mmCIF file of C-alpha atoms in Angstrom:
data_model
loop_
_atom_site.group_PDB
_atom_site.id
_atom_site.type_symbol
_atom_site.label_atom_id
_atom_site.label_comp_id
_atom_site.label_asym_id
_atom_site.label_seq_id
_atom_site.Cartn_x
_atom_site.Cartn_y
_atom_site.Cartn_z
ATOM 1 C CA MET A 174 85.438 154.042 114.777
ATOM 2 C CA THR A 175 84.687 153.146 111.513
ATOM 3 C CA SER A 176 88.001 154.455 110.221
ATOM 4 C CA TYR A 177 90.001 152.667 112.351
ATOM 5 C CA LEU A 178 88.019 149.101 111.759
ATOM 6 C CA ASN A 179 88.609 150.080 107.968
ATOM 7 C CA ALA A 180 92.069 150.058 108.723
ATOM 8 C CA ILE A 181 92.347 146.894 110.642
ATOM 9 C CA ILE A 182 90.561 145.061 108.293
ATOM 10 C CA LEU A 183 92.609 146.529 105.272
ATOM 11 C CA GLY A 184 95.971 146.039 107.084
ATOM 12 C CA ILE A 185 94.489 142.305 107.508
ATOM 13 C CA VAL A 186 93.467 141.583 103.747
ATOM 14 C CA GLU A 187 97.445 143.523 102.584
ATOM 15 C CA GLY A 188 99.588 141.492 105.165
ATOM 16 C CA LEU A 189 97.778 137.971 104.254
ATOM 17 C CA THR A 190 97.850 138.479 100.511
ATOM 18 C CA GLU A 191 100.779 140.722 99.790
ATOM 19 C CA PHE A 192 103.018 137.988 99.310
ATOM 20 C CA LEU A 193 100.570 135.134 98.348
ATOM 21 C CA PRO A 194 99.847 134.800 94.424
ATOM 22 C CA VAL A 195 96.809 135.951 94.954
ATOM 23 C CA SER A 196 96.836 139.754 94.514
ATOM 24 C CA SER A 197 97.076 142.006 97.622
ATOM 25 C CA THR A 198 95.880 145.100 95.565
ATOM 26 C CA GLY A 199 92.813 143.599 93.595
ATOM 27 C CA HIS A 200 91.958 142.208 97.610
ATOM 28 C CA LEU A 201 92.300 145.660 98.790
ATOM 29 C CA ILE A 202 89.978 147.033 95.615
ATOM 30 C CA ILE A 203 87.157 144.746 96.532
ATOM 31 C CA ALA A 204 87.704 145.097 99.890
ATOM 32 C CA GLY A 205 87.424 148.656 99.825
ATOM 33 C CA HIS A 206 84.681 148.608 97.770
ATOM 34 C CA LEU A 207 82.392 146.488 99.958
ATOM 35 C CA LEU A 208 83.864 149.143 103.002
ATOM 36 C CA ASP A 209 82.806 151.803 100.838
ATOM 37 C CA PHE A 210 86.123 153.147 101.390
ATOM 38 C CA THR A 211 87.279 154.299 97.655
ATOM 39 C CA GLY A 212 88.404 157.457 95.663
ATOM 40 C CA PRO A 213 91.926 158.846 95.248
ATOM 41 C CA LYS A 214 92.584 158.657 99.474
ATOM 42 C CA ALA A 215 91.677 155.248 99.592
ATOM 43 C CA GLU A 216 93.772 153.988 96.704
ATOM 44 C CA THR A 217 96.717 155.688 98.397
ATOM 45 C CA PHE A 218 95.980 154.415 101.411
ATOM 46 C CA SER A 219 96.208 150.928 100.115
ATOM 47 C CA ILE A 220 99.725 151.494 98.762
ATOM 48 C CA VAL A 221 100.902 153.098 101.779
ATOM 49 C CA ILE A 222 99.782 149.958 104.045
ATOM 50 C CA GLN A 223 102.278 147.765 102.096
ATOM 51 C CA LEU A 224 104.991 149.019 103.480
ATOM 52 C CA GLY A 225 104.193 147.448 106.281
ATOM 53 C CA ALA A 226 103.935 144.043 104.466
ATOM 54 C CA ILE A 227 107.624 145.107 102.694
ATOM 55 C CA LEU A 228 108.880 145.933 106.356
ATOM 56 C CA ALA A 229 107.976 142.342 107.586
ATOM 57 C CA VAL A 230 109.714 140.630 104.646
ATOM 58 C CA VAL A 231 112.948 142.801 105.881
ATOM 59 C CA ALA A 232 112.806 141.941 109.244
ATOM 60 C CA LEU A 233 112.326 138.125 108.137
ATOM 61 C CA TYR A 234 115.094 138.229 105.503
ATOM 62 C CA TRP A 235 117.430 140.931 107.328
ATOM 63 C CA PRO A 236 120.547 139.058 106.886
ATOM 64 C CA THR A 237 119.924 139.009 103.480
ATOM 65 C CA PHE A 238 119.159 142.641 103.492
ATOM 66 C CA TRP A 239 122.384 143.223 105.675
ATOM 67 C CA GLY A 240 124.379 141.525 103.542
ATOM 68 C CA LEU A 241 123.501 144.065 100.687
ATOM 69 C CA VAL A 242 125.013 146.651 102.934
ATOM 70 C CA ARG A 243 127.825 144.693 104.251
ATOM 71 C CA PRO A 244 129.046 142.485 101.761
ATOM 72 C CA ASN A 245 129.898 138.581 102.595
ATOM 73 C CA GLU A 246 131.165 135.469 101.072
ATOM 74 C CA ARG A 247 127.938 134.679 99.565
ATOM 75 C CA PRO A 248 126.793 135.787 95.949
ATOM 76 C CA PHE A 249 123.664 137.460 96.494
ATOM 77 C CA SER A 250 125.129 140.438 98.890
ATOM 78 C CA GLY A 251 127.021 143.521 98.045
ATOM 79 C CA MET A 252 127.287 144.981 94.978
ATOM 80 C CA ARG A 253 126.156 142.157 93.109
ATOM 81 C CA GLY A 254 123.031 141.387 94.980
ATOM 82 C CA LEU A 255 122.151 145.317 94.683
ATOM 83 C CA VAL A 256 122.418 144.639 90.263
ATOM 84 C CA LEU A 257 120.416 142.096 90.531
ATOM 85 C CA LEU A 258 117.558 143.592 92.304
ATOM 86 C CA PHE A 259 118.018 146.505 90.261
ATOM 87 C CA LEU A 260 117.640 144.594 87.339
ATOM 88 C CA THR A 261 114.650 142.660 88.346
ATOM 89 C CA SER A 262 113.232 146.276 89.772
ATOM 90 C CA LEU A 263 113.903 148.322 86.406
ATOM 91 C CA PRO A 264 111.083 147.184 83.763
ATOM 92 C CA ALA A 265 108.039 147.473 86.027
ATOM 93 C CA ALA A 266 109.434 150.972 87.596
ATOM 94 C CA LEU A 267 110.159 151.998 83.729
ATOM 95 C CA LEU A 268 106.387 150.909 82.975
ATOM 96 C CA GLY A 269 104.896 152.090 86.085
ATOM 97 C CA LEU A 270 106.559 155.912 85.914
ATOM 98 C CA PHE A 271 104.664 156.336 82.526
ATOM 99 C CA ALA A 272 101.597 154.654 83.039
ATOM 100 C CA HIS A 273 100.983 155.686 86.706
ATOM 101 C CA SER A 274 98.179 158.171 85.701
ATOM 102 C CA ALA A 275 96.564 155.397 83.057
ATOM 103 C CA ILE A 276 96.577 152.376 85.555
ATOM 104 C CA LYS A 277 95.154 154.543 88.142
ATOM 105 C CA GLU A 278 92.304 155.622 86.230
ATOM 106 C CA HIS A 279 91.514 152.407 84.088
ATOM 107 C CA LEU A 280 92.396 149.309 86.141
ATOM 108 C CA PHE A 281 91.302 149.909 89.760
ATOM 109 C CA SER A 282 87.992 149.050 89.467
ATOM 110 C CA PRO A 283 86.794 145.486 90.983
ATOM 111 C CA VAL A 284 85.513 144.458 87.165
ATOM 112 C CA THR A 285 89.120 144.698 86.542
ATOM 113 C CA VAL A 286 90.456 142.912 89.053
ATOM 114 C CA ALA A 287 87.762 139.868 88.437
ATOM 115 C CA PHE A 288 89.285 139.816 85.489
ATOM 116 C CA ALA A 289 92.871 139.477 86.164
ATOM 117 C CA LEU A 290 92.255 137.419 88.499
ATOM 118 C CA ALA A 291 91.254 134.604 86.871
ATOM 119 C CA VAL A 292 93.438 135.895 83.744
ATOM 120 C CA GLY A 293 96.235 135.101 86.551
ATOM 121 C CA ALA A 294 94.661 131.971 87.601
ATOM 122 C CA VAL A 295 94.787 130.153 84.110
ATOM 123 C CA ALA A 296 98.496 131.317 83.919
ATOM 124 C CA ILE A 297 99.412 129.759 87.387
ATOM 125 C CA LEU A 298 97.739 126.547 85.892
ATOM 126 C CA LEU A 299 99.486 126.525 83.019
ATOM 127 C CA VAL A 300 102.592 127.330 84.559
ATOM 128 C CA GLU A 301 102.233 124.005 87.345
ATOM 129 C CA ARG A 302 101.614 121.885 84.011
ATOM 130 C CA MET A 303 105.299 122.732 82.306
ATOM 131 C CA PRO A 304 108.137 120.198 82.865
ATOM 132 C CA ALA A 305 109.862 121.563 86.420
ATOM 133 C CA LYS A 306 113.436 122.781 85.064
ATOM 134 C CA ASN A 307 114.728 123.498 88.957
ATOM 135 C CA GLN A 308 118.208 124.549 87.417
ATOM 136 C CA VAL A 309 118.504 127.653 89.927
ATOM 137 C CA LYS A 310 118.048 126.736 93.832
ATOM 138 C CA GLY A 311 118.770 129.357 96.523
ATOM 139 C CA LEU A 312 119.050 133.216 95.860
ATOM 140 C CA ASP A 313 123.067 132.747 95.754
ATOM 141 C CA ALA A 314 122.057 131.360 92.076
ATOM 142 C CA ILE A 315 120.489 133.594 90.690
ATOM 143 C CA THR A 316 121.940 135.242 87.638
ATOM 144 C CA PRO A 317 121.466 138.917 86.168
ATOM 145 C CA THR A 318 119.488 137.712 83.080
ATOM 146 C CA LEU A 319 117.248 135.389 85.458
ATOM 147 C CA ALA A 320 116.661 138.807 87.400
ATOM 148 C CA LEU A 321 116.130 140.845 84.425
ATOM 149 C CA GLY A 322 113.705 138.162 82.920
ATOM 150 C CA ILE A 323 111.747 137.991 86.299
ATOM 151 C CA GLY A 324 111.823 142.064 86.326
ATOM 152 C CA CYS A 325 109.634 141.796 82.707
ATOM 153 C CA PHE A 326 107.166 139.400 84.150
ATOM 154 C CA GLN A 327 106.582 141.460 87.011
ATOM 155 C CA CYS A 328 105.287 144.266 85.027
ATOM 156 C CA LEU A 329 101.839 142.027 84.539
ATOM 157 C CA SER A 330 101.535 143.205 88.087
ATOM 158 C CA LEU A 331 100.856 146.518 87.292
ATOM 159 C CA TRP A 332 97.632 145.381 86.501
ATOM 160 C CA PRO A 333 95.776 145.086 89.469
ATOM 161 C CA GLY A 334 94.477 141.890 90.445
ATOM 162 C CA PHE A 335 97.021 139.834 88.656
ATOM 163 C CA SER A 336 99.380 139.904 91.924
ATOM 164 C CA ARG A 337 103.107 140.974 92.236
ATOM 165 C CA SER A 338 104.470 137.733 93.856
ATOM 166 C CA ALA A 339 102.696 135.528 91.280
ATOM 167 C CA ALA A 340 103.881 137.013 88.186
ATOM 168 C CA THR A 341 107.601 136.948 89.641
ATOM 169 C CA ILE A 342 107.111 133.185 91.155
ATOM 170 C CA MET A 343 105.735 132.392 87.534
ATOM 171 C CA GLY A 344 108.424 134.278 85.789
ATOM 172 C CA GLY A 345 111.073 132.754 87.902
ATOM 173 C CA MET A 346 109.769 128.935 87.626
ATOM 174 C CA ILE A 347 109.514 129.692 83.616
ATOM 175 C CA LEU A 348 113.027 130.646 83.834
ATOM 176 C CA GLY A 349 114.415 128.035 85.581
ATOM 177 C CA ALA A 350 114.319 128.654 88.793
ATOM 178 C CA GLU A 351 112.855 125.709 91.648
ATOM 179 C CA ARG A 352 109.429 127.222 93.349
ATOM 180 C CA ARG A 353 110.746 127.881 96.581
ATOM 181 C CA THR A 354 113.444 129.936 95.116
ATOM 182 C CA ALA A 355 111.432 131.826 92.624
ATOM 183 C CA ALA A 356 109.131 132.580 95.939
ATOM 184 C CA GLU A 357 111.927 133.727 98.344
ATOM 185 C CA TYR A 358 113.733 135.827 95.490
ATOM 186 C CA SER A 359 110.152 137.566 95.058
ATOM 187 C CA PHE A 360 109.671 138.428 98.294
ATOM 188 C CA VAL A 361 113.301 140.299 98.405
ATOM 189 C CA ALA A 362 112.861 141.579 94.875
ATOM 190 C CA ALA A 363 109.528 142.969 96.327
ATOM 191 C CA VAL A 364 111.233 145.539 98.618
ATOM 192 C CA PRO A 365 112.723 147.785 95.917
ATOM 193 C CA ILE A 366 110.091 148.060 93.729
ATOM 194 C CA MET A 367 107.685 148.500 96.616
ATOM 195 C CA PHE A 368 109.721 151.646 98.497
ATOM 196 C CA ALA A 369 109.884 153.041 94.984
ATOM 197 C CA ALA A 370 105.946 153.194 94.409
ATOM 198 C CA THR A 371 104.827 153.892 98.035
ATOM 199 C CA GLY A 372 107.490 157.081 97.707
ATOM 200 C CA TYR A 373 106.308 158.283 94.450
ATOM 201 C CA ASP A 374 102.553 157.734 95.568
ATOM 202 C CA MET A 375 103.185 159.595 98.559
ATOM 203 C CA LEU A 376 104.900 162.705 96.787
ATOM 204 C CA LYS A 377 101.703 162.668 94.502
ATOM 205 C CA SER A 378 99.032 162.569 96.987
ATOM 206 C CA TRP A 379 100.283 163.528 100.205
ATOM 207 C CA ARG A 380 98.273 166.306 100.451
ATOM 208 C CA LEU A 381 94.980 164.614 100.131
ATOM 209 C CA PHE A 382 95.741 163.558 103.922
ATOM 210 C CA SER A 383 95.058 165.748 107.248
ATOM 211 C CA PRO A 384 96.890 164.977 110.715
ATOM 212 C CA ASP A 385 94.279 162.929 111.823
ATOM 213 C CA ASP A 386 94.774 160.638 109.005
ATOM 214 C CA PHE A 387 98.190 159.898 109.960
ATOM 215 C CA LEU A 388 97.571 157.905 112.861
ATOM 216 C CA ILE A 389 95.112 155.687 110.972
ATOM 217 C CA LEU A 390 97.551 154.763 108.475
ATOM 218 C CA GLY A 391 99.495 153.798 111.494
ATOM 219 C CA VAL A 392 97.709 151.318 112.563
ATOM 220 C CA GLY A 393 96.817 149.836 108.667
ATOM 221 C CA PHE A 394 100.650 149.903 108.507
ATOM 222 C CA ALA A 395 100.988 147.844 111.989
ATOM 223 C CA VAL A 396 98.101 145.350 111.455
ATOM 224 C CA SER A 397 99.593 144.934 107.558
ATOM 225 C CA PHE A 398 103.221 143.941 109.518
ATOM 226 C CA VAL A 399 102.154 141.481 111.565
ATOM 227 C CA SER A 400 99.953 139.636 108.961
ATOM 228 C CA ALA A 401 102.068 139.649 106.675
ATOM 229 C CA TRP A 402 104.951 138.384 108.760
ATOM 230 C CA LEU A 403 102.881 135.127 109.262
ATOM 231 C CA ALA A 404 101.533 134.767 105.797
ATOM 232 C CA VAL A 405 105.229 134.537 104.756
ATOM 233 C CA LYS A 406 106.057 132.631 107.326
ATOM 234 C CA VAL A 407 103.311 129.873 106.831
ATOM 235 C CA PHE A 408 103.158 130.124 102.806
ATOM 236 C CA ILE A 409 107.288 129.458 102.803
ATOM 237 C CA ALA A 410 106.901 126.318 105.179
ATOM 238 C CA LEU A 411 104.008 125.147 102.741
ATOM 239 C CA LEU A 412 105.804 125.429 99.591
ATOM 240 C CA GLY A 413 107.843 122.396 100.523
ATOM 241 C CA ARG A 414 104.564 120.202 100.517
ATOM 242 C CA LEU A 415 102.410 122.210 97.789
ATOM 243 C CA THR A 416 101.899 123.621 94.689
ATOM 244 C CA LEU A 417 100.433 127.262 93.656
ATOM 245 C CA ARG A 418 97.634 125.453 92.174
ATOM 246 C CA SER A 419 95.506 125.470 95.261
ATOM 247 C CA PHE A 420 96.125 129.572 94.842
ATOM 248 C CA ALA A 421 94.555 129.585 91.189
ATOM 249 C CA TRP A 422 91.546 127.503 92.134
ATOM 250 C CA TYR A 423 90.790 130.406 94.666
ATOM 251 C CA ARG A 424 91.509 133.178 92.391
ATOM 252 C CA LEU A 425 89.130 131.435 89.829
ATOM 253 C CA ALA A 426 86.029 130.511 92.451
ATOM 254 C CA LEU A 427 87.033 134.713 93.495
ATOM 255 C CA ALA A 428 86.365 136.077 89.962
ATOM 256 C CA PRO A 429 83.341 135.553 89.078
ATOM 257 C CA VAL A 430 82.048 136.608 92.922
ATOM 258 C CA VAL A 431 83.446 139.288 92.082
ATOM 259 C CA LEU A 432 81.607 140.249 88.907
ATOM 260 C CA TRP A 433 78.439 139.325 90.156
ATOM 261 C CA ILE A 434 78.534 141.622 93.056
ATOM 262 C CA PHE A 435 79.785 144.582 91.498
ATOM 263 C CA TRP A 436 78.488 144.397 87.826
#
């Protein structure tokens, strides 16, 4: 029962934080330590349940993803849309491939997460103070240069606690996208890079799991899907009225608490 309860708690944490600029990986590391669920199996479990959150985005934005398979009149469809997502995924995929072991060995700890939360929070506050360019509105206005630039910013998310969504949303805003467009592209662009990360980690770590573990993984996966669905719907609805500053203040408040508990 403890294992299933942990799966439910971690699934909720993953789903609620994956697409918000607060770092799902950081929150999962913190939650895992509080639940005494740590080690290689726990790290892989945290990565696998991200797949549930990814599929929630696929379900919410299914016309966009269907357009990638069956091209339509929209610019963000077919081969052009796939190339844009490839350009965004490439920098972090290459860096993650070569630095995968070092990242898991040195950066998956509450203390490093606390510093990443604080650094990311300061970055959000600085970006929100910049004059808004708002030159790019809507996914159809995304250009190859913008897609690659956002991909370079996405490399910051390899530091657990910084947040992939924070890195890509901030990158999009810095490069000229309006906040809502940057957020929606961040959601869509998460799918290929996170599918790749999940698959790569499972190939390397599947031997850690017994047949009984897969049912627990399924529980975490399902809970992550539902909570991510709700989080994305609410986040997009609020972006028209709110900035990212509230998430930055939350991160700044959380970072010293994490240091106090774990250091």
